[in-house]
GROMACS .gro file of C-alpha atoms in nm:
model
  396
    1MET     CA    1   2.006  -4.536   4.049
    2GLY     CA    2   1.728  -4.524   4.302
    3LYS     CA    3   1.539  -4.221   4.429
    4PHE     CA    4   1.701  -3.958   4.646
    5ARG     CA    5   1.587  -4.049   4.996
    6LEU     CA    6   1.601  -3.714   5.173
    7GLY     CA    7   1.265  -3.788   5.332
    8LEU     CA    8   1.432  -4.017   5.584
    9GLY     CA    9   1.487  -3.711   5.800
   10LEU     CA   10   1.776  -3.518   5.947
   11LEU     CA   11   1.778  -3.720   6.268
   12PHE     CA   12   1.851  -4.031   6.065
   13LEU     CA   13   2.114  -3.854   5.858
   14PHE     CA   14   2.312  -3.734   6.158
   15SER     CA   15   2.272  -4.033   6.389
   16VAL     CA   16   2.603  -4.187   6.499
   17PRO     CA   17   2.493  -4.551   6.435
   18TRP     CA   18   2.412  -4.463   6.075
   19LEU     CA   19   2.749  -4.296   6.028
   20THR     CA   20   2.929  -4.601   6.165
   21ALA     CA   21   2.730  -4.839   5.946
   22TYR     CA   22   2.848  -4.665   5.632
   23GLY     CA   23   3.211  -4.627   5.732
   24LEU     CA   24   3.177  -4.268   5.848
   25ASN     CA   25   3.274  -4.126   6.184
   26LYS     CA   26   3.197  -3.842   6.422
   27SER     CA   27   3.442  -3.613   6.248
   28LEU     CA   28   3.204  -3.574   5.954
   29PRO     CA   29   3.127  -3.346   5.788
   30PRO     CA   30   3.498  -3.308   5.713
   31LYS     CA   31   3.692  -2.999   5.802
   32PHE     CA   32   3.737  -2.815   5.477
   33GLU     CA   33   4.047  -2.617   5.400
   34SER     CA   34   4.020  -2.243   5.432
   35ARG     CA   35   3.971  -2.073   5.098
   36GLU     CA   36   4.113  -1.737   5.014
   37CYS     CA   37   3.818  -1.542   4.878
   38ILE     CA   38   3.824  -1.206   4.707
   39ARG     CA   39   3.785  -0.940   4.977
   40ASN     CA   40   3.774  -0.625   4.768
   41PHE     CA   41   3.622  -0.725   4.436
   42ASP     CA   42   3.743  -0.532   4.134
   43SER     CA   43   3.536  -0.590   3.820
   44GLN     CA   44   3.825  -0.471   3.602
   45LYS     CA   45   4.084  -0.706   3.745
   46ASP     CA   46   4.176  -1.031   3.569
   47TYR     CA   47   4.174  -1.296   3.842
   48PHE     CA   48   4.307  -1.568   3.609
   49PRO     CA   49   4.659  -1.476   3.498
   50VAL     CA   50   4.719  -1.832   3.374
   51LYS     CA   51   4.484  -1.949   3.100
   52THR     CA   52   4.476  -2.288   2.934
   53GLN     CA   53   4.393  -2.371   2.573
   54VAL     CA   54   4.226  -2.689   2.450
   55LYS     CA   55   4.406  -2.852   2.157
   56HIS     CA   56   4.278  -3.207   2.112
   57ALA     CA   57   3.960  -3.251   2.317
   58GLN     CA   58   3.637  -3.199   2.127
   59ARG     CA   59   3.389  -3.225   2.411
   60PHE     CA   60   3.475  -2.919   2.617
   61THR     CA   61   3.585  -2.559   2.569
   62VAL     CA   62   3.674  -2.281   2.812
   63THR     CA   63   3.674  -1.903   2.790
   64TYR     CA   64   3.790  -1.662   3.059
   65HIS     CA   65   3.589  -1.364   3.183
   66LYS     CA   66   3.806  -1.184   3.442
   67TYR     CA   67   3.648  -1.336   3.755
   68TYR     CA   68   3.477  -1.647   3.615
   69LYS     CA   69   3.540  -1.917   3.359
   70LEU     CA   70   3.277  -2.028   3.111
   71VAL     CA   71   3.306  -2.400   3.043
   72THR     CA   72   3.097  -2.564   2.772
   73ILE     CA   73   3.045  -2.941   2.751
   74ASN     CA   74   2.950  -3.052   2.402
   75SER     CA   75   2.743  -3.369   2.366
   76PRO     CA   76   2.818  -3.495   2.721
   77TRP     CA   77   2.657  -3.826   2.627
   78LYS     CA   78   2.508  -3.962   2.309
   79GLY     CA   79   2.217  -3.733   2.227
   80GLY     CA   80   2.294  -3.511   2.527
   81LYS     CA   81   2.242  -3.137   2.506
   82GLN     CA   82   2.521  -2.886   2.554
   83LEU     CA   83   2.597  -2.789   2.915
   84ARG     CA   84   2.731  -2.449   3.023
   85TYR     CA   85   2.911  -2.405   3.356
   86ALA     CA   86   3.025  -2.087   3.528
   87LEU     CA   87   3.328  -2.133   3.754
   88VAL     CA   88   3.329  -1.822   3.973
   89MET     CA   89   3.608  -1.701   4.199
   90CYS     CA   90   3.509  -1.709   4.564
   91GLY     CA   91   3.399  -1.360   4.673
   92ALA     CA   92   3.300  -1.248   4.323
   93PRO     CA   93   2.941  -1.184   4.207
   94VAL     CA   94   2.761  -1.487   4.066
   95PRO     CA   95   2.651  -1.461   3.701
   96SER     CA   96   2.318  -1.603   3.589
   97GLY     CA   97   2.199  -1.805   3.292
   98TYR     CA   98   2.415  -2.116   3.332
   99ASP     CA   99   2.331  -2.482   3.386
  100GLN     CA  100   2.552  -2.493   3.695
  101VAL     CA  101   2.757  -2.242   3.892
  102PHE     CA  102   3.064  -2.352   4.089
  103THR     CA  103   3.264  -2.155   4.341
  104ILE     CA  104   3.638  -2.194   4.288
  105PRO     CA  105   3.894  -2.293   4.387
  106ALA     CA  106   3.717  -2.608   4.503
  107ARG     CA  107   3.798  -2.722   4.857
  108SER     CA  108   3.623  -3.058   4.862
  109ILE     CA  109   3.520  -3.290   4.580
  110VAL     CA  110   3.365  -3.627   4.505
  111ALA     CA  111   3.500  -3.833   4.214
  112LEU     CA  112   3.258  -4.101   4.094
  113SER     CA  113   3.492  -4.253   3.837
  114THR     CA  114   3.845  -4.385   3.883
  115THR     CA  115   3.948  -4.228   3.551
  116TYR     CA  116   3.977  -3.891   3.728
  117LEU     CA  117   4.198  -4.003   4.015
  118THR     CA  118   4.540  -3.995   3.849
  119HIS     CA  119   4.462  -3.654   3.702
  120LEU     CA  120   4.374  -3.527   4.048
  121GLU     CA  121   4.694  -3.672   4.191
  122ASN     CA  122   4.897  -3.504   3.916
  123LEU     CA  123   4.726  -3.174   3.998
  124GLY     CA  124   4.821  -3.211   4.364
  125VAL     CA  125   4.462  -3.202   4.491
  126VAL     CA  126   4.405  -3.565   4.588
  127ASP     CA  127   4.364  -3.457   4.953
  128LYS     CA  128   4.048  -3.273   4.849
  129ILE     CA  129   3.879  -3.599   4.745
  130LYS     CA  130   3.622  -3.657   5.019
  131GLY     CA  131   3.424  -3.923   4.838
  132ILE     CA  132   3.474  -4.181   4.562
  133GLY     CA  133   3.260  -4.449   4.399
  134LEU     CA  134   3.351  -4.811   4.473
  135ALA     CA  135   3.674  -4.868   4.667
  136HIS     CA  136   3.752  -5.201   4.505
  137TYR     CA  137   3.780  -5.027   4.167
  138VAL     CA  138   4.052  -4.795   4.301
  139TYR     CA  139   4.417  -4.882   4.233
  140SER     CA  140   4.585  -4.580   4.393
  141GLN     CA  141   4.733  -4.674   4.729
  142ARG     CA  142   4.718  -4.313   4.837
  143ILE     CA  143   4.340  -4.313   4.795
  144HIS     CA  144   4.316  -4.641   4.986
  145ASN     CA  145   4.521  -4.483   5.265
  146GLN     CA  146   4.283  -4.188   5.274
  147ILE     CA  147   3.989  -4.426   5.296
  148ALA     CA  148   4.153  -4.618   5.581
  149ALA     CA  149   4.218  -4.290   5.763
  150GLY     CA  150   3.857  -4.178   5.723
  151LYS     CA  151   3.953  -3.885   5.503
  152THR     CA  152   3.781  -4.026   5.193
  153ILE     CA  153   3.454  -4.220   5.187
  154ALA     CA  154   3.356  -4.495   4.943
  155LEU     CA  155   3.003  -4.402   4.835
  156GLY     CA  156   2.918  -4.678   4.588
  157GLN     CA  157   2.776  -4.617   4.244
  158GLY     CA  158   2.460  -4.664   4.044
  159SER     CA  159   2.185  -4.822   4.251
  160THR     CA  160   2.429  -4.872   4.541
  161LEU     CA  161   2.520  -4.503   4.565
  162ASN     CA  162   2.494  -4.393   4.928
  163GLN     CA  163   2.298  -4.079   4.860
  164GLU     CA  164   2.265  -3.974   5.224
  165ALA     CA  165   2.640  -3.992   5.279
  166LEU     CA  166   2.703  -3.795   4.961
  167PHE     CA  167   2.455  -3.527   5.066
  168LEU     CA  168   2.616  -3.503   5.408
  169LEU     CA  169   2.959  -3.439   5.258
  170LYS     CA  170   2.835  -3.120   5.089
  171PRO     CA  171   3.116  -3.119   4.832
  172ASP     CA  172   3.201  -2.816   4.623
  173VAL     CA  173   3.201  -3.036   4.312
  174VAL     CA  174   3.081  -3.385   4.224
  175PHE     CA  175   3.270  -3.511   3.920
  176THR     CA  176   3.078  -3.781   3.736
  177TYR     CA  177   2.972  -3.884   3.385
  178GLY     CA  178   2.641  -3.915   3.206
  179THR     CA  179   2.506  -4.189   2.982
  180GLY     CA  180   2.160  -4.058   2.903
  181ASN     CA  181   2.005  -4.379   3.040
  182PRO     CA  182   1.754  -4.283   3.313
  183ASN     CA  183   1.769  -4.635   3.458
  184THR     CA  184   2.142  -4.626   3.529
  185ASP     CA  185   2.242  -4.259   3.520
  186VAL     CA  186   2.321  -4.103   3.856
  187LEU     CA  187   2.294  -3.747   3.726
  188PRO     CA  188   1.916  -3.702   3.786
  189VAL     CA  189   1.963  -3.818   4.146
  190LEU     CA  190   2.241  -3.570   4.208
  191ARG     CA  191   2.045  -3.286   4.052
  192LYS     CA  192   1.745  -3.357   4.273
  193GLY     CA  193   1.974  -3.321   4.571
  194ASN     CA  194   2.088  -2.978   4.442
  195LEU     CA  195   2.448  -3.097   4.440
  196PRO     CA  196   2.704  -2.913   4.223
  197VAL     CA  197   2.761  -3.168   3.947
  198ALA     CA  198   3.027  -3.143   3.677
  199ILE     CA  199   3.002  -3.389   3.390
  200VAL     CA  200   3.335  -3.530   3.274
  201ALA     CA  201   3.287  -3.659   2.920
  202GLU     CA  202   3.640  -3.776   2.844
  203TYR     CA  203   3.510  -4.122   2.752
  204ARG     CA  204   3.338  -3.962   2.451
  205GLU     CA  205   3.668  -3.850   2.300
  206PRO     CA  206   3.792  -4.054   2.002
  207SER     CA  207   4.166  -4.012   2.053
  208PRO     CA  208   4.410  -4.089   2.337
  209LEU     CA  209   4.547  -3.736   2.370
  210ALA     CA  210   4.197  -3.588   2.365
  211ARG     CA  211   4.102  -3.805   2.660
  212THR     CA  212   4.414  -3.713   2.851
  213GLU     CA  213   4.356  -3.344   2.788
  214TRP     CA  214   4.058  -3.355   3.024
  215ILE     CA  215   4.312  -3.299   3.300
  216LYS     CA  216   4.278  -2.936   3.191
  217PHE     CA  217   3.903  -2.951   3.256
  218LEU     CA  218   3.957  -3.079   3.609
  219ALA     CA  219   4.231  -2.820   3.668
  220LEU     CA  220   3.986  -2.536   3.600
  221PHE     CA  221   3.810  -2.605   3.930
  222PHE     CA  222   4.133  -2.558   4.129
  223ASN     CA  223   4.297  -2.278   3.928
  224ALA     CA  224   4.566  -2.535   3.853
  225GLU     CA  225   4.597  -2.468   3.481
  226GLU     CA  226   4.973  -2.433   3.495
  227LYS     CA  227   5.019  -2.782   3.640
  228ALA     CA  228   4.776  -2.932   3.390
  229ASP     CA  229   4.942  -2.766   3.093
  230ARG     CA  230   5.286  -2.876   3.204
  231TYR     CA  231   5.180  -3.238   3.252
  232PHE     CA  232   4.983  -3.257   2.929
  233HIS     CA  233   5.265  -3.105   2.726
  234GLN     CA  234   5.505  -3.374   2.849
  235VAL     CA  235   5.260  -3.654   2.767
  236GLU     CA  236   5.175  -3.507   2.427
  237LYS     CA  237   5.543  -3.472   2.334
  238ARG     CA  238   5.628  -3.829   2.434
  239TYR     CA  239   5.321  -3.972   2.261
  240GLN     CA  240   5.406  -3.797   1.935
  241GLN     CA  241   5.766  -3.918   1.955
  242LEU     CA  242   5.650  -4.278   1.998
  243LYS     CA  243   5.395  -4.246   1.720
  244GLN     CA  244   5.667  -4.125   1.486
  245LEU     CA  245   5.861  -4.449   1.540
  246THR     CA  246   5.598  -4.654   1.357
  247GLN     CA  247   5.522  -4.423   1.066
  248ASN     CA  248   5.752  -4.601   0.825
  249VAL     CA  249   5.737  -4.962   0.944
  250LYS     CA  250   5.728  -5.200   0.650
  251LYS     CA  251   5.512  -5.466   0.808
  252ARG     CA  252   5.203  -5.391   1.011
  253PRO     CA  253   5.077  -5.707   1.185
  254THR     CA  254   4.707  -5.784   1.170
  255VAL     CA  255   4.526  -5.734   1.502
  256MET     CA  256   4.181  -5.820   1.634
  257ALA     CA  257   4.028  -5.690   1.955
  258GLY     CA  258   3.746  -5.733   2.205
  259PHE     CA  259   3.573  -6.054   2.307
  260SER     CA  260   3.235  -6.223   2.305
  261TYR     CA  261   3.002  -6.151   2.597
  262GLN     CA  262   2.659  -6.311   2.628
  263GLY     CA  263   2.653  -6.390   2.259
  264VAL     CA  264   2.773  -6.050   2.138
  265TRP     CA  265   3.132  -5.969   2.040
  266TYR     CA  266   3.205  -5.603   2.111
  267VAL     CA  267   3.466  -5.474   1.866
  268PRO     CA  268   3.600  -5.116   1.873
  269GLY     CA  269   3.485  -4.917   1.572
  270GLY     CA  270   3.744  -4.778   1.333
  271LYS     CA  271   3.716  -4.422   1.468
  272THR     CA  272   3.744  -4.510   1.836
  273TYR     CA  273   4.012  -4.454   2.098
  274PRO     CA  274   4.142  -4.817   2.087
  275ALA     CA  275   4.154  -4.815   1.707
  276GLN     CA  276   4.360  -4.494   1.714
  277LEU     CA  277   4.607  -4.647   1.959
  278LEU     CA  278   4.649  -4.956   1.741
  279ALA     CA  279   4.707  -4.743   1.431
  280ASP     CA  280   4.963  -4.528   1.611
  281ALA     CA  281   5.136  -4.845   1.733
  282GLY     CA  282   5.190  -4.962   1.377
  283ALA     CA  283   4.923  -5.231   1.368
  284ASN     CA  284   4.685  -5.328   1.092
  285TYR     CA  285   4.362  -5.329   1.292
  286LEU     CA  286   4.108  -5.541   1.107
  287TRP     CA  287   3.820  -5.294   1.159
  288ALA     CA  288   4.028  -4.979   1.096
  289ASN     CA  289   3.824  -4.887   0.789
  290ASP     CA  290   3.498  -4.891   0.979
  291ALA     CA  291   3.359  -4.539   1.030
  292SER     CA  292   3.195  -4.604   1.366
  293LYS     CA  293   3.295  -4.398   1.671
  294GLU     CA  294   3.151  -4.662   1.903
  295SER     CA  295   3.184  -5.036   1.957
  296LEU     CA  296   3.044  -5.269   1.694
  297GLN     CA  297   2.821  -5.552   1.810
  298LEU     CA  298   2.906  -5.859   1.607
  299SER     CA  299   2.842  -6.231   1.626
  300PHE     CA  300   3.116  -6.480   1.708
  301GLU     CA  301   3.093  -6.610   1.354
  302ASP     CA  302   3.142  -6.262   1.205
  303VAL     CA  303   3.460  -6.208   1.403
  304LEU     CA  304   3.587  -6.558   1.330
  305LEU     CA  305   3.538  -6.502   0.959
  306LYS     CA  306   3.743  -6.183   0.962
  307GLY     CA  307   3.984  -6.242   1.245
  308GLN     CA  308   4.066  -6.611   1.237
  309GLN     CA  309   4.409  -6.546   1.082
  310ALA     CA  310   4.488  -6.229   1.280
  311GLU     CA  311   4.843  -6.239   1.414
  312TYR     CA  312   4.756  -6.071   1.746
  313TRP     CA  313   4.458  -6.043   1.975
  314VAL     CA  314   4.442  -5.761   2.230
  315ASN     CA  315   4.195  -5.640   2.491
  316GLY     CA  316   4.012  -5.965   2.549
  317ASP     CA  317   3.847  -6.060   2.878
  318GLN     CA  318   4.076  -5.920   3.146
  319THR     CA  319   3.995  -6.200   3.388
  320TRP     CA  320   4.187  -6.439   3.166
  321ARG     CA  321   4.535  -6.540   3.274
  322THR     CA  322   4.606  -6.852   3.068
  323VAL     CA  323   4.506  -7.010   2.739
  324LYS     CA  324   4.308  -7.259   2.946
  325ASP     CA  325   4.100  -6.969   3.078
  326ILE     CA  326   4.026  -6.859   2.722
  327LEU     CA  327   3.918  -7.205   2.609
  328LYS     CA  328   3.718  -7.261   2.926
  329THR     CA  329   3.514  -6.953   2.836
  330ASP     CA  330   3.444  -7.080   2.485
  331ASP     CA  331   3.636  -7.362   2.316
  332ARG     CA  332   3.568  -7.202   1.976
  333TYR     CA  333   3.841  -6.950   2.060
  334SER     CA  334   4.087  -7.228   1.976
  335GLN     CA  335   4.016  -7.162   1.607
  336PHE     CA  336   4.194  -6.827   1.618
  337ARG     CA  337   4.554  -6.816   1.503
  338ALA     CA  338   4.643  -6.568   1.779
  339VAL     CA  339   4.531  -6.817   2.044
  340GLN     CA  340   4.714  -7.104   1.876
  341ASN     CA  341   5.036  -6.900   1.867
  342ARG     CA  342   4.987  -6.754   2.219
  343ASN     CA  343   4.984  -6.401   2.078
  344VAL     CA  344   4.709  -6.278   2.307
  345TYR     CA  345   4.784  -5.967   2.515
  346LEU     CA  346   4.566  -5.833   2.794
  347ALA     CA  347   4.588  -5.502   2.981
  348ASN     CA  348   4.573  -5.665   3.324
  349LYS     CA  349   4.933  -5.652   3.445
  350ARG     CA  350   4.874  -5.387   3.713
  351LEU     CA  351   4.613  -5.523   3.951
  352HIS     CA  352   4.558  -5.408   4.308
  353GLU     CA  353   4.522  -5.679   4.571
  354LYS     CA  354   4.155  -5.577   4.600
  355GLY     CA  355   4.104  -5.634   4.228
  356ALA     CA  356   4.128  -5.285   4.074
  357ASN     CA  357   4.297  -5.260   3.734
  358ASP     CA  358   4.526  -4.960   3.699
  359PHE     CA  359   4.480  -4.963   3.321
  360TRP     CA  360   4.137  -4.806   3.376
  361GLU     CA  361   4.275  -4.557   3.628
  362SER     CA  362   4.618  -4.422   3.537
  363GLY     CA  363   4.597  -4.538   3.175
  364VAL     CA  364   4.378  -4.239   3.084
  365ALA     CA  365   4.652  -4.005   3.207
  366ASN     CA  366   4.935  -4.203   3.046
  367PRO     CA  367   4.846  -4.287   2.685
  368HIS     CA  368   5.216  -4.272   2.596
  369LEU     CA  369   5.278  -4.572   2.822
  370ILE     CA  370   4.994  -4.765   2.661
  371LEU     CA  371   5.129  -4.679   2.319
  372ALA     CA  372   5.479  -4.787   2.421
  373ASP     CA  373   5.338  -5.122   2.537
  374LEU     CA  374   5.162  -5.180   2.206
  375ILE     CA  375   5.469  -5.084   2.002
  376LYS     CA  376   5.675  -5.323   2.212
  377ILE     CA  377   5.424  -5.601   2.137
  378PHE     CA  378   5.397  -5.542   1.761
  379HIS     CA  379   5.747  -5.404   1.688
  380PRO     CA  380   5.976  -5.501   1.976
  381GLN     CA  381   6.288  -5.390   1.785
  382LEU     CA  382   6.170  -5.028   1.802
  383LEU     CA  383   6.169  -5.021   2.184
  384PRO     CA  384   6.420  -5.285   2.293
  385ASP     CA  385   6.453  -5.153   2.649
  386HIS     CA  386   6.085  -5.097   2.722
  387GLU     CA  387   5.920  -5.326   2.977
  388LEU     CA  388   5.545  -5.368   2.946
  389VAL     CA  389   5.358  -5.150   3.194
  390TYR     CA  390   4.989  -5.235   3.151
  391TYR     CA  391   4.987  -5.530   2.909
  392GLN     CA  392   5.105  -5.886   2.955
  393LYS     CA  393   5.108  -6.193   2.734
  394ILE     CA  394   4.865  -6.473   2.805
  395GLN     CA  395   5.026  -6.770   2.978
  396PRO     CA  396   5.012  -7.127   2.832
   0.00000   0.00000   0.00000
């Protein structure tokens, strides 16, 4: 990710030419909203009348302690140690003994993954996003409008992360994720800069609803539990209704997934998020019996042996638009029955003009829509009026 370059000096940080070069302007740092802090602290008062409960997510928990929330992140990345955060009401005393302390409600935030953006919009706090990662990965037109208006800054990611600009923003919270890889992980850089970092580990969840439930985690920083609970309940209810449609289907079509990249075919393990979606959609996923919670790394020949006669192929290379594109990548794909019968479906229907794919943005918040798409593909008679939202069939 590169080293944190604070040694360049304050004069460099605050020079107008530098601000212009990175898309900033003289109005920075931004004017933060006023925050109502506790004026007469009462240690016996419960400052959180609305409390959320976690039902599906396995990677975070929350407990309430009158004037602060204790949030625990379990296994934030593979092999990662537990993290404990204290979210303290503004104006209340700060407890000690935690990995990170945040003052809430947050007034300004940075979101370094697009998977948080729809959640933040649903919580009504998108105006508090002062920085994002890469703009061309963003689908939301509202975020693009904020960027154009200078209200939100594209900071880059990984080795391109504009560390000086991020430091200048002085956000209340930086939402990001960890991988445990010191060569690519941005977390050590942020910690060196003493920035308030909250790890969002929704990608580690094995089920669609568990991933969506991380809206409750984000809501904790804004005291927006009521909005999060209301939204999640609606999604959960609709997802379960759709899942029920396929429980008694007589025929479950065989399905393969993934694609070959640089000699390795990455296939979702049987206990992963994609495998769960396929099962709930009434499909016979060919690797459903595998016990892995991560992607399997197979050879082309291994997948051909098992998947040559699969009726459907989903989640291939999302740059493909036609069968010609598939065969141009590797003519051996022509041996698959799904390619021969044009039963290849890709989640690339919603693309922004700048290239962002909304599947990776709003899809996390809308697993019921993804499930409806897959049911429509495998069992169209069950949802005759549904129009595909994220998926589309490969063209001839």
